[in-house]
């Protein structure tokens, strides 16, 4: 059975380092599958106007296709051109929870993410997604600096 | 928005420095008021016409009978599926693959932001001010029964909504009337849909707009001092215009975030006042029960209390009106009935919890004057309502009641009223727009015409006095209920089939919670 690694990207350039690290690791392991994951931050408990609700399905599709086009597919293309087996997934939700769920569902042996580049105030109050992932994940997490 | 209001208010005072100008502005208000009352009089009289030989308006009976029929027909659905409704809102039954779509919670919150507002603050004060504490009892009863009406209309709203190829959705009574009737082989669905749409537009301009603008102005002018209503109207109209026409989403988004906090703060303040006066809560409930069956001296006796309670409950929670069916139809679910379950929480939160809080605070604060000799309430000079300590009515009565417990609360309440009014206007501009586009097509030009009309009515609403505005608002919203409930009677068997199928699958375990 091949080893599965989940690579969590956030659309920032720091993701490059996570990809590089995962490539090296996969080459060392040999029989390895890579799953590139992108989570669009979203909460089912946010407040929206009726008009936003009516257009939500359309916006969701747009968000997913933009994430695929700009982040996930270029990453998969890069990994496959390096001779690796790679696939992708884009989901909405809480970043840490959803990455963990993706890893569990795929029976992945670890999650690789880059260190968060988020410097907003909310990060200082609630902690970054990366920190939350490290604390809550059910599989080992590698944070690439 | 506040800064805008302040600037406008300051501007007004300098403008009014000249007495001639002040007079002119006041007479403009009077002219708007008179023209408006004349234009809407016959429509209002028809909707509130009493049964021959009685003083009981037929429309109130229409709503209560419907709510009772739905309650019985669906076997107390509001009780049996209450726990399930909470599970649905929590997301226990939401497929994780649907993350990013409109959740049950979001659909409920959006619908609530359209209903929780002035009806809960000013409307309750009107009900208790005219019908006495007893109106509260009937209001709670109407709220509990109304849960079944809401369940029926919202299930149908999702079931027969239109889903367009671009992924947007449009739903509401006009769609279940036309599509549902056709599916059932019934004639006349299209005619009902057109009638409903016309009344929905009037309701959006009345209760969803003019009443809001009117009471927001009353609240602001109570703090800043009197000034002509059209000025508040223009300021509101500009801000609403910026949101619905200019697409300035940031204003709507900020409001959508602040409004729930305001709601929680309002209930919190009411709870504090009730806790401080906990020794009077028993007395207040005694007044509510005694008033419900004797009237305690209010105009029209206990029937007067009942009419006021039922009227204001319907105006506040909109059960049977059809507006919620528009708001709830955007949810992502494979089972339309799940949205029906979620929506039945709406009258509970809106009427049974929030309206009752307002009523209790007004009763406990003893703003309503009691004749100590008889124990009954004293009427004002006109004999139309209960005399209050400072002659306050509507939102001013609620404000005075809260001020007796927390002296600075009127300022918070003024802000809450302005924000509630604003968020209700935004919600109703959408309901009205959906009805408008159903009639005139979904073109940009037709949408713009409606939005401009909507903004003009804000100015009229703020300038007119409370009496004609509240009459027209009630009449327009109840007219929606006339058509909507008529259609619900024909379509309720569709909902029952859905209910039977769903509860059977819930029992066998075919419908299960998702592990998140």
XYZ file of C-alpha atoms in Angstrom:
661
model
C 0.000 0.000 0.000
C 1.316 3.409 -0.909
C 1.869 6.172 1.627
C -0.494 9.157 1.375
C 0.575 12.714 2.160
C -1.800 15.675 2.326
C -0.336 19.063 1.372
C -2.376 22.001 2.650
C -1.980 25.166 0.579
C -3.307 28.629 1.397
C -2.577 30.381 -1.886
C 0.455 32.240 -0.521
C 3.991 31.854 -1.803
C 4.903 29.996 1.391
C 2.992 27.067 -0.094
C 5.907 26.621 -2.500
C 8.086 25.498 0.386
C 5.478 22.962 1.500
C 5.343 21.616 -2.043
C 9.157 21.373 -2.259
C 9.346 19.578 1.078
C 6.582 17.144 0.065
C 8.310 16.437 -3.256
C 11.576 15.547 -1.539
C 9.785 13.422 1.050
C 7.731 11.582 -1.590
C 10.851 10.817 -3.611
C 12.520 9.401 -0.521
C 9.488 7.261 0.371
C 9.102 5.988 -3.178
C 5.603 4.501 -3.369
C 3.739 7.671 -2.413
C 0.503 9.486 -3.333
C 0.128 13.224 -2.804
C -3.158 14.990 -2.155
C -3.082 18.765 -2.628
C -5.784 20.352 -0.451
C -7.116 23.902 -0.424
C -9.683 24.955 2.163
C -11.803 28.047 1.609
C -12.448 29.567 5.041
C -16.205 29.410 5.648
C -18.563 29.053 8.576
C -22.146 27.748 8.502
C -22.876 30.154 11.349
C -22.077 33.459 9.629
C -24.751 36.037 8.834
C -25.710 36.862 5.271
C -28.337 38.942 3.517
C -31.197 37.268 1.621
C -29.618 38.331 -1.652
C -26.254 36.795 -0.702
C -28.077 33.567 0.206
C -29.851 33.467 -3.147
C -26.511 33.740 -4.931
C -24.527 31.519 -2.558
C -24.534 28.370 -4.714
C -23.226 30.335 -7.681
C -20.521 32.040 -5.574
C -19.471 28.699 -4.083
C -18.947 27.222 -7.535
C -16.941 30.313 -8.526
C -14.801 30.102 -5.380
C -14.049 26.427 -6.010
C -13.145 26.918 -9.653
C -10.925 29.916 -8.843
C -9.105 27.915 -6.149
C -8.631 25.013 -8.552
C -7.414 27.183 -11.379
C -5.046 29.410 -9.428
C -3.721 27.247 -6.625
C -4.473 23.571 -6.739
C -4.142 22.582 -10.390
C -0.764 24.331 -10.962
C 0.529 22.512 -7.863
C -0.714 19.123 -9.084
C 0.786 19.799 -12.527
C 4.122 20.577 -10.906
C 4.099 17.384 -8.844
C 3.084 15.137 -11.744
C 5.716 16.662 -13.999
C 8.229 15.669 -11.311
C 7.022 12.101 -11.833
C 4.851 11.888 -8.706
C 1.240 10.705 -8.315
C -0.876 13.666 -7.230
C -4.557 14.608 -6.966
C -6.425 17.553 -5.506
C -9.351 18.550 -3.338
C -10.998 21.921 -2.638
C -13.396 22.258 0.291
C -15.159 24.944 2.315
C -14.964 25.047 6.088
C -12.758 25.763 9.060
C -9.218 25.343 7.718
C -7.801 23.223 10.549
C -10.878 21.007 10.977
C -11.331 20.460 7.267
C -7.654 19.629 6.544
C -7.788 17.112 9.373
C -11.009 15.630 7.985
C -9.500 15.359 4.500
C -6.428 13.574 5.905
C -8.538 11.142 7.924
C -10.820 10.409 4.982
C -7.827 9.731 2.711
C -6.048 7.618 5.358
C -3.080 9.937 5.001
C -0.018 9.357 7.138
C 0.725 13.053 7.562
C -0.273 16.627 6.692
C 2.309 19.067 5.356
C 1.651 22.791 5.596
C 3.744 25.933 5.388
C 3.997 28.243 8.379
C 1.128 30.685 8.372
C 1.741 34.106 6.833
C -1.362 35.571 8.376
C -0.558 38.565 10.555
C -4.039 39.876 11.227
C -5.368 40.660 14.667
C -7.695 37.667 14.584
C -4.633 35.417 14.439
C -3.367 36.896 17.690
C -6.698 36.322 19.371
C -7.791 32.980 17.990
C -4.446 31.543 16.880
C -3.569 30.752 13.280
C -5.067 27.895 11.294
C -1.650 26.215 11.323
C -1.408 26.377 15.108
C -4.952 25.030 15.443
C -4.166 22.215 13.020
C -1.057 21.206 14.962
C -3.050 21.104 18.178
C -6.111 19.277 16.858
C -4.928 16.991 14.056
C -5.347 13.224 14.339
C -2.330 12.551 12.104
C 1.232 13.931 12.333
C 1.630 17.451 10.959
C 4.807 18.859 9.439
C 5.027 22.647 9.426
C 7.571 23.876 6.893
C 9.148 27.171 7.855
C -24.289 55.758 9.130
C -24.411 57.439 12.498
C -22.073 60.140 11.357
C -24.314 60.701 8.388
C -27.335 60.968 10.660
C -25.566 63.376 12.959
C -24.510 65.597 10.088
C -28.019 65.578 8.726
C -29.499 66.373 12.105
C -27.115 69.255 12.752
C -27.872 70.560 9.285
C -31.546 70.447 10.095
C -31.227 72.532 13.210
C -29.365 75.296 11.421
C -31.954 75.124 8.657
C -34.772 75.450 11.136
C -33.272 78.610 12.599
C -35.632 80.485 10.287
C -39.214 80.046 11.585
C -40.767 80.391 8.131
C -38.686 77.506 6.808
C -39.518 75.410 9.843
C -43.204 75.949 9.253
C -42.884 75.048 5.614
C -41.081 71.817 6.500
C -43.741 70.910 9.053
C -46.539 71.575 6.605
C -44.805 69.352 4.033
C -45.017 66.520 6.582
C -48.698 67.295 7.155
C -49.444 67.312 3.427
C -47.675 63.983 2.890
C -49.577 62.575 5.850
C -52.988 63.684 4.639
C -52.500 62.553 1.063
C -51.247 59.196 2.258
C -54.130 58.600 4.665
C -56.685 59.464 1.959
C -55.048 57.231 -0.635
C -54.848 54.135 1.563
C -58.125 54.499 3.489
C -60.422 52.188 1.446
C -57.833 49.382 1.259
C -57.252 49.532 5.023
C -60.998 49.546 5.752
C -61.547 46.448 3.640
C -58.763 44.397 5.235
C -59.833 45.292 8.763
C -63.568 45.067 8.159
C -65.258 43.412 11.138
C -67.665 40.490 10.944
C -71.165 41.946 10.578
C -72.617 42.854 13.927
C -69.302 42.440 15.779
C -66.058 44.361 16.187
C -63.935 41.362 15.310
C -61.888 41.886 12.116
C -62.292 38.913 9.778
C -58.579 38.974 8.894
C -57.500 38.176 12.454
C -59.814 35.157 12.483
C -58.429 34.138 9.082
C -54.862 33.962 10.436
C -55.699 32.231 13.697
C -57.983 29.658 12.115
C -55.275 28.835 9.564
C -52.587 28.457 12.241
C -54.927 26.204 14.237
C -55.816 24.108 11.181
C -52.122 23.592 10.337
C -51.335 22.759 13.961
C -54.019 20.060 14.018
C -53.438 18.828 10.449
C -49.726 18.248 11.061
C -50.346 16.772 14.517
C -48.612 19.432 16.635
C -45.575 19.514 14.387
C -44.176 22.430 16.424
C -43.901 20.192 19.470
C -43.051 16.859 17.868
C -40.200 18.160 15.718
C -38.900 20.919 17.954
C -35.821 18.935 19.004
C -35.208 17.863 15.429
C -35.348 21.500 14.314
C -32.596 22.364 16.798
C -30.448 19.451 15.507
C -30.912 20.687 11.942
C -29.846 24.235 12.852
C -26.799 22.868 14.664
C -25.845 21.159 11.391
C -26.109 17.593 12.688
C -27.846 16.488 9.488
C -25.824 18.652 7.068
C -23.747 16.788 4.509
C -20.102 17.916 4.895
C -19.844 17.837 1.083
C -22.324 20.712 0.993
C -20.017 22.954 3.058
C -19.986 26.443 1.572
C -23.671 26.351 0.618
C -26.357 28.230 2.575
C -26.769 26.370 5.880
C -29.995 25.949 7.852
C -28.572 28.327 10.448
C -27.881 30.999 7.836
C -31.335 30.718 6.275
C -32.906 31.021 9.737
C -30.682 33.947 10.729
C -31.459 35.800 7.490
C -35.193 35.256 7.892
C -35.002 36.332 11.533
C -33.160 39.532 10.678
C -36.148 40.394 8.479
C -38.680 39.704 11.232
C -36.960 40.617 14.499
C -37.107 44.355 14.620
C -39.588 47.066 15.254
C -42.488 44.634 15.530
C -40.830 43.316 18.664
C -40.125 46.735 20.136
C -42.741 49.166 18.852
C -45.394 46.645 17.782
C -45.587 45.050 21.208
C -45.877 48.477 22.813
C -48.798 49.228 20.506
C -50.433 45.890 21.394
C -49.994 46.285 25.146
C -50.759 50.017 25.003
C -54.150 49.404 23.362
C -55.015 45.847 24.358
C -53.467 45.870 27.830
C -51.276 43.128 29.348
C -53.833 40.523 28.238
C -52.746 41.093 24.635
C -49.479 39.364 25.579
C -51.290 36.087 26.266
C -52.940 36.107 22.847
C -49.683 37.161 21.256
C -47.875 34.142 22.746
C -50.689 31.812 21.695
C -50.636 33.246 18.174
C -46.846 32.775 18.124
C -47.085 29.116 19.151
C -49.811 28.349 16.613
C -48.050 30.411 13.959
C -45.123 27.992 14.098
C -47.248 25.516 12.106
C -48.121 28.133 9.459
C -44.477 28.993 9.045
C -43.582 25.304 8.760
C -46.122 24.834 5.952
C -45.127 27.841 3.871
C -41.369 27.383 4.183
C -41.498 23.700 3.207
C -43.413 24.675 0.083
C -41.070 27.620 -0.542
C -38.084 25.286 -0.856
C -39.969 22.536 -2.679
C -41.204 24.725 -5.525
C -38.369 27.244 -5.800
C -36.761 28.043 -9.140
C -33.144 27.039 -9.526
C -31.552 28.821 -12.455
C -28.717 27.458 -14.592
C -26.324 30.105 -13.221
C -26.821 28.669 -9.717
C -29.007 31.411 -8.248
C -32.396 30.607 -6.721
C -35.766 32.353 -6.484
C -38.487 31.043 -4.239
C -41.553 32.078 -2.359
C -45.331 31.851 -2.398
C -45.649 33.055 -5.997
C -43.633 30.033 -7.119
C -45.514 27.453 -5.057
C -48.780 29.002 -6.153
C -48.007 28.758 -9.853
C -45.937 25.540 -9.886
C -47.686 23.738 -7.016
C -51.203 24.358 -8.289
C -50.180 23.217 -11.766
C -48.635 20.036 -10.378
C -51.810 19.310 -8.402
C -53.970 19.971 -11.463
C -55.634 22.925 -9.758
C -56.664 26.043 -11.727
C -55.941 29.635 -10.763
C -52.400 29.272 -9.387
C -51.056 31.937 -11.669
C -53.773 34.415 -10.669
C -53.030 33.837 -6.985
C -49.325 34.294 -7.648
C -49.938 37.637 -9.352
C -52.247 38.792 -6.550
C -49.734 37.721 -3.916
C -46.941 39.536 -5.721
C -48.942 42.769 -5.825
C -49.652 42.561 -2.083
C -46.056 41.580 -1.361
C -44.866 44.735 -3.097
C -47.318 46.786 -1.014
C -46.213 44.929 2.145
C -42.572 45.606 1.323
C -43.361 49.300 0.900
C -45.566 49.376 4.026
C -44.466 47.229 6.955
C -41.074 46.485 5.474
C -40.307 50.095 4.760
C -42.589 52.959 5.815
C -43.313 51.621 9.299
C -39.587 51.100 9.833
C -38.662 54.586 8.616
C -41.462 56.113 10.667
C -40.452 54.495 13.940
C -36.743 55.063 13.347
C -37.528 58.757 12.961
C -39.659 58.743 16.114
C -36.785 57.213 18.034
C -34.122 59.575 16.701
C -36.238 62.696 17.193
C -37.043 61.640 20.759
C -33.335 61.981 21.506
C -32.317 64.917 19.302
C -35.503 66.953 19.657
C -38.297 67.279 17.128
C -37.462 67.891 13.471
C -39.279 67.112 10.208
C -39.532 63.414 9.380
C -38.646 63.730 5.721
C -35.056 64.554 6.699
C -34.598 61.194 8.438
C -36.341 59.667 5.444
C -33.912 61.183 2.955
C -30.877 60.038 4.992
C -32.243 56.493 5.272
C -33.221 56.470 1.604
C -29.694 57.474 0.578
C -28.075 54.734 2.677
C -30.533 52.067 1.507
C -30.045 53.252 -2.069
C -26.276 52.871 -1.650
C -26.770 49.267 -0.556
C -29.485 47.967 -2.862
C -28.641 49.955 -5.973
C -25.013 50.935 -5.463
C -24.125 47.429 -4.258
C -22.247 48.816 -1.253
C -22.205 45.415 0.413
C -19.985 46.541 3.265
C -22.847 48.516 4.858
C -25.202 45.533 4.678
C -22.512 43.221 5.972
C -21.710 45.420 8.968
C -25.427 45.681 9.780
C -25.906 41.922 9.449
C -23.146 41.444 11.988
C -24.299 44.113 14.451
C -28.004 43.256 14.370
C -27.687 39.847 16.084
C -25.611 41.465 18.836
C -28.259 44.129 19.219
C -30.886 41.410 19.504
C -28.923 39.604 22.194
C -28.263 42.878 24.010
C -31.963 43.745 23.900
C -32.983 40.403 25.394
C -30.112 40.717 27.920
C -31.292 44.157 29.049
C -34.864 42.891 29.349
C -33.650 39.944 31.427
C -31.684 42.255 33.734
C -34.764 44.426 34.299
C -36.865 41.317 34.953
C -34.260 39.907 37.357
C -34.046 43.167 39.286
C -37.847 43.164 39.575
C -38.213 39.417 39.964
C -40.725 39.891 42.775
C -43.080 41.493 40.230
C -42.894 38.789 37.574
C -45.667 36.785 39.221
C -47.844 39.904 39.365
C -47.085 40.678 35.683
C -48.171 37.188 34.608
C -51.270 37.622 36.778
C -52.062 40.797 34.822
C -51.446 38.983 31.540
C -53.856 36.149 32.407
C -56.484 38.374 33.982
C -56.289 40.795 31.059
C -56.508 37.994 28.509
C -59.960 36.979 29.669
C -61.402 40.151 31.167
C -59.571 42.918 29.335
C -58.962 44.782 32.640
C -60.835 47.809 31.358
C -59.183 48.194 27.925
C -61.116 49.429 24.907
C -63.162 46.532 23.539
C -62.696 44.377 26.640
C -61.050 40.981 26.294
C -61.867 40.880 22.567
C -59.882 44.103 22.239
C -56.927 42.442 23.979
C -57.249 39.367 21.771
C -57.403 41.356 18.527
C -54.373 43.444 19.468
C -52.371 40.382 20.549
C -53.117 38.403 17.402
C -52.582 41.390 15.111
C -49.209 42.350 16.515
C -48.007 38.740 16.683
C -48.791 38.269 13.013
C -47.143 41.559 12.149
C -44.072 40.647 14.163
C -43.455 37.003 13.183
C -45.149 37.124 9.770
C -46.376 33.515 10.070
C -48.780 32.807 7.204
C -47.774 36.013 5.438
C -45.422 34.280 3.008
C -42.370 36.521 3.377
C -40.378 33.832 5.235
C -40.944 31.409 2.375
C -38.959 33.815 0.181
C -36.149 34.138 2.745
C -35.859 30.428 3.531
C -35.885 29.184 -0.046
C -32.138 29.661 -0.609
C -31.054 26.885 1.756
C -29.123 23.883 0.428
C -31.033 20.743 1.284
C -32.261 17.634 -0.465
C -35.297 17.559 1.835
C -37.493 20.687 1.549
C -39.256 19.751 4.770
C -36.080 20.232 6.816
C -36.302 23.959 6.130
C -39.912 23.835 7.304
C -38.756 22.383 10.625
C -36.066 25.052 10.984
C -38.468 27.865 10.139
C -40.872 26.902 12.904
C -38.276 28.181 15.371
C -38.778 31.666 13.973
C -42.129 32.577 15.588
C -40.856 30.993 18.790
C -37.761 33.205 18.968
C -39.475 36.266 17.596
C -42.811 36.231 19.374
C -42.752 33.807 22.276
C -39.326 34.930 23.512
C -38.521 38.472 22.350
C -42.022 39.974 22.181
C -42.897 38.535 25.587
C -39.752 40.115 27.052
C -40.807 43.540 25.753
C -44.332 43.090 27.072
C -43.114 42.025 30.521
C -40.773 45.016 30.763
C -43.594 47.411 29.812
C -45.972 45.832 32.331
C -43.442 45.663 35.171
C -42.234 49.232 34.604
C -45.832 50.347 35.308
C -45.891 52.790 32.439
C -49.542 51.874 31.920
C -51.678 53.733 34.452
C -53.898 51.628 36.701
C -56.990 53.015 38.413
C -56.302 51.987 42.002
C -59.971 51.983 42.930
C -60.992 49.336 40.379
C -57.660 47.673 39.541
C -58.469 48.260 35.874
C -56.364 50.245 33.404
C -57.278 53.868 32.761
C -57.972 54.966 29.219
C -56.595 58.085 27.569
C -58.832 61.021 26.744
C -59.891 59.630 23.390
C -60.706 56.302 25.041
C -58.780 54.444 22.349
C -55.745 53.283 24.347
C -54.482 52.930 27.904
C -53.187 56.152 29.460
C -49.416 56.045 29.963
C -47.208 57.900 32.424
C -45.901 60.427 29.869
C -48.475 59.821 27.167
C -45.999 57.643 25.255
C -47.051 55.206 22.540
C -45.208 52.813 20.223
C -41.448 52.700 20.474
C -41.402 55.640 22.925
C -43.394 53.530 25.392
C -40.884 50.671 25.185
C -38.056 53.149 25.532
C -39.590 54.715 28.652
C -40.196 51.249 30.117
C -36.558 50.231 29.659
C -35.366 53.629 30.940
C -37.167 53.032 34.233
C -34.831 50.082 34.795
C -31.659 51.161 32.979
C -31.559 54.930 32.582
C -29.148 55.055 29.632
C -30.822 52.249 27.704
C -32.898 54.541 25.421
C -29.648 55.478 23.650
C -28.816 51.826 22.982
C -32.425 51.235 22.002
C -32.324 54.162 19.577
C -29.293 52.630 17.895
C -30.956 49.195 17.912
C -34.129 50.612 16.383
C -32.205 52.368 13.635
C -30.222 49.207 12.849
C -33.257 46.898 13.078
C -35.182 49.262 10.854
C -32.342 49.296 8.374
C -31.868 45.511 8.280
C -35.615 44.927 7.972
C -35.713 47.382 5.064
C -32.874 45.535 3.327
C -34.669 42.187 3.809
C -38.014 43.496 2.617
C -36.458 45.272 -0.347
C -35.423 41.766 -1.432
C -38.881 40.235 -0.818
C -40.523 43.098 -2.686
C -37.991 42.803 -5.484
C -38.675 39.070 -5.903
C -42.398 39.801 -6.200
C -41.697 42.669 -8.592
C -39.458 40.590 -10.855
C -42.027 37.782 -10.794
C -44.496 40.258 -12.278
C -42.260 42.298 -14.544
C -39.354 39.996 -15.372
C -35.801 39.850 -14.093
C -34.250 42.676 -16.101
C -31.828 45.209 -14.667
C -34.105 48.108 -15.655
C -37.168 46.658 -13.943
C -35.152 45.919 -10.795
C -33.890 49.496 -10.723
C -37.413 50.930 -11.014
C -38.554 48.936 -7.974
C -35.504 49.910 -5.942
C -36.026 53.614 -6.654
C -39.726 53.364 -5.709
C -38.680 51.583 -2.505
C -36.344 54.434 -1.569
C -39.006 57.087 -2.251
C -41.385 55.313 0.126
C -38.804 55.537 2.901
C -39.133 59.333 2.770
C -42.945 59.166 2.755
C -42.922 56.722 5.676
C -40.679 58.889 7.805
C -42.784 61.988 7.128
C -46.241 60.475 7.745
C -47.620 60.105 11.286
C -47.833 56.698 13.011
C -51.598 56.112 12.639
C -51.990 55.953 8.840
C -48.592 54.267 8.408
C -49.296 51.462 10.859
C -52.761 50.918 9.348
C -51.447 50.668 5.829
C -48.493 48.479 6.883
C -50.786 46.029 8.667
C -53.297 46.015 5.837
C -50.689 45.330 3.155
C -49.010 42.545 5.103
C -52.321 40.917 5.999
C -53.427 41.124 2.378
C -50.423 38.916 1.563
C -51.671 36.460 4.186
C -55.137 36.352 2.611
C -53.785 35.009 -0.664
C -50.969 32.951 0.861
C -53.105 31.037 3.348
C -55.738 30.393 0.697
C -53.030 28.678 -1.377
C -51.640 26.842 1.669
C -55.002 25.122 2.251
C -54.807 23.625 -1.230
C -51.159 22.633 -0.954
C -51.011 21.394 2.636
C -51.508 17.790 1.519
C -48.205 18.063 -0.370
C -46.516 19.038 2.895
C -48.229 16.181 4.737
C -46.916 13.664 2.189
C -43.418 15.100 2.680
C -43.820 14.954 6.456
C -44.975 11.333 6.427
C -42.194 10.218 4.118
C -39.536 12.099 6.080
C -40.607 10.928 9.523
C -40.808 7.322 8.268
C -37.254 7.534 6.946
C -36.124 9.199 10.153
C -37.584 6.316 12.146
C -36.024 3.565 10.028
C -32.661 5.296 10.257
C -32.469 6.024 6.529
C -31.947 9.680 7.421
C -29.007 9.849 9.766
C -26.815 12.403 11.410
C -23.467 13.028 9.757
C -20.407 12.652 11.907
C -18.558 15.963 11.702
